mmCIF file of C-alpha atoms in Angstrom:
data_model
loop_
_atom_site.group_PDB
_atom_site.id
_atom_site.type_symbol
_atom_site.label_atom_id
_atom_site.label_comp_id
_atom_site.label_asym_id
_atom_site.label_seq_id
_atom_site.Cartn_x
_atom_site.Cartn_y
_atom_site.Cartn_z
ATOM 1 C CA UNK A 1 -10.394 -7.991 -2.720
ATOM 2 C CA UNK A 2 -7.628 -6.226 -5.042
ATOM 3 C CA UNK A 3 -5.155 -4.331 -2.922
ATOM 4 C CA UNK A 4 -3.870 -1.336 -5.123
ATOM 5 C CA UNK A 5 -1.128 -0.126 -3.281
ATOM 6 C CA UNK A 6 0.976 -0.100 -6.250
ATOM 7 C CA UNK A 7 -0.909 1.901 -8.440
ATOM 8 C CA UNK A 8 -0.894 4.773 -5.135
ATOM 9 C CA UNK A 9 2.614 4.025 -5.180
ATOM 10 C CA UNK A 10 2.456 4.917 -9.096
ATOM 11 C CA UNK A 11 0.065 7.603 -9.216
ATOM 12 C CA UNK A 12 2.175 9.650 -6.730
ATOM 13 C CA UNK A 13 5.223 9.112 -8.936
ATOM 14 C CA UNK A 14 7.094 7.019 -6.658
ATOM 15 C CA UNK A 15 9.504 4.156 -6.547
ATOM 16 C CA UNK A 16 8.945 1.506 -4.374
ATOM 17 C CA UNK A 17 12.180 1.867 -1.848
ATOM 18 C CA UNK A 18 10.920 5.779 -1.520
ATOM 19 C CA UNK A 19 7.537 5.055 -1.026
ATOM 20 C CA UNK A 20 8.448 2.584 1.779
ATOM 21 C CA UNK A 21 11.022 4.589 3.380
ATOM 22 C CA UNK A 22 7.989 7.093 3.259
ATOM 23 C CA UNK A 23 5.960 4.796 4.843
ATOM 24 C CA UNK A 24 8.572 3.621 7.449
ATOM 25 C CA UNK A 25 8.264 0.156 6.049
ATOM 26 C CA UNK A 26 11.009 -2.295 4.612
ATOM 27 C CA UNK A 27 11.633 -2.510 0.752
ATOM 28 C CA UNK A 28 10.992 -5.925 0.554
ATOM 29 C CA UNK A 29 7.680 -5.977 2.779
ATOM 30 C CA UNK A 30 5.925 -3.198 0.305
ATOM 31 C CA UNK A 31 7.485 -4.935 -2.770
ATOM 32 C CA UNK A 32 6.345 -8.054 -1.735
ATOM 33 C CA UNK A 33 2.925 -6.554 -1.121
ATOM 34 C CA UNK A 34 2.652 -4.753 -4.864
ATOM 35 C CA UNK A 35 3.848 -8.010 -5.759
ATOM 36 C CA UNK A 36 0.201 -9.390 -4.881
ATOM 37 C CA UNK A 37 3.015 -12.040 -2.842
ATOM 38 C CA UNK A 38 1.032 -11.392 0.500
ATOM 39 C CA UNK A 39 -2.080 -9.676 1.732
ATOM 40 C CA UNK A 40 -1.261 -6.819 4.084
ATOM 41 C CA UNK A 41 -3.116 -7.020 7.711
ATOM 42 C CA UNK A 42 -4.905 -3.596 8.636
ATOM 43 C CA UNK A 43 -2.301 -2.001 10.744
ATOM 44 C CA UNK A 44 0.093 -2.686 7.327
ATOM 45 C CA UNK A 45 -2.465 -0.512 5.494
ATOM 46 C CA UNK A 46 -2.894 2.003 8.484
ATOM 47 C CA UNK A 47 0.946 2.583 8.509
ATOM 48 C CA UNK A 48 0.786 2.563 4.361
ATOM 49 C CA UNK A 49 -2.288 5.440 4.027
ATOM 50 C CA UNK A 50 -0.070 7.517 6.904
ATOM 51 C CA UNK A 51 2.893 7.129 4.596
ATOM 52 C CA UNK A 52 0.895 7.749 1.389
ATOM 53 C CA UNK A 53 -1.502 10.757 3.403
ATOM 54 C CA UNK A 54 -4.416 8.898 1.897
ATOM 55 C CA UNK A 55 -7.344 7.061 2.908
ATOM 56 C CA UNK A 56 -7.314 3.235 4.141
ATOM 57 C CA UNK A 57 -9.835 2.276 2.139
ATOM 58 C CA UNK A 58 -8.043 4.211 -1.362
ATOM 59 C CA UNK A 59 -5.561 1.139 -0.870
ATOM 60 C CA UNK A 60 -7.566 -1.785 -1.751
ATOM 61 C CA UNK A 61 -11.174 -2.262 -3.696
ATOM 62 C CA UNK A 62 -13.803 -5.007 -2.697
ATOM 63 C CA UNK A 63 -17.447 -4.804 -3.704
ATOM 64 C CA UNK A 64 -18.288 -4.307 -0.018
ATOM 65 C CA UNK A 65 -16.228 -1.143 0.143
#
């Protein structure tokens, strides 16, 4: 499973402090996730797609999607 959080983060034309202070998350929790560092749990992507005003499922791509 690829988590693309960072290219939402991108394609909105954000930085990654602004898009977590959009999200209400910490810098170095959504850097550290665009990083590919850790793998978010679902309530990390529920808080992300509320931040982003997208769908859960825009933030990461598996073949069982």
């Amino acid at each position: 499973m690829e988590i693309l959080v960072k290219k939402m983060v991108e394609s909105r034309g954000l930085s990654i402090r602004s898009a977590a202070k959009q999200c209400g998350l910490t810098y170095s929790t959504l850097i550290d996730i665009c990083a590919g560092n850790v793998m978010p749990r679902l309530d990390t992507l529920e808080t992300i797609a509320g931040g982003m005003e997208c769908r859960i499922q825009d933030l990461y791509d598996s073949p069982l999607k």
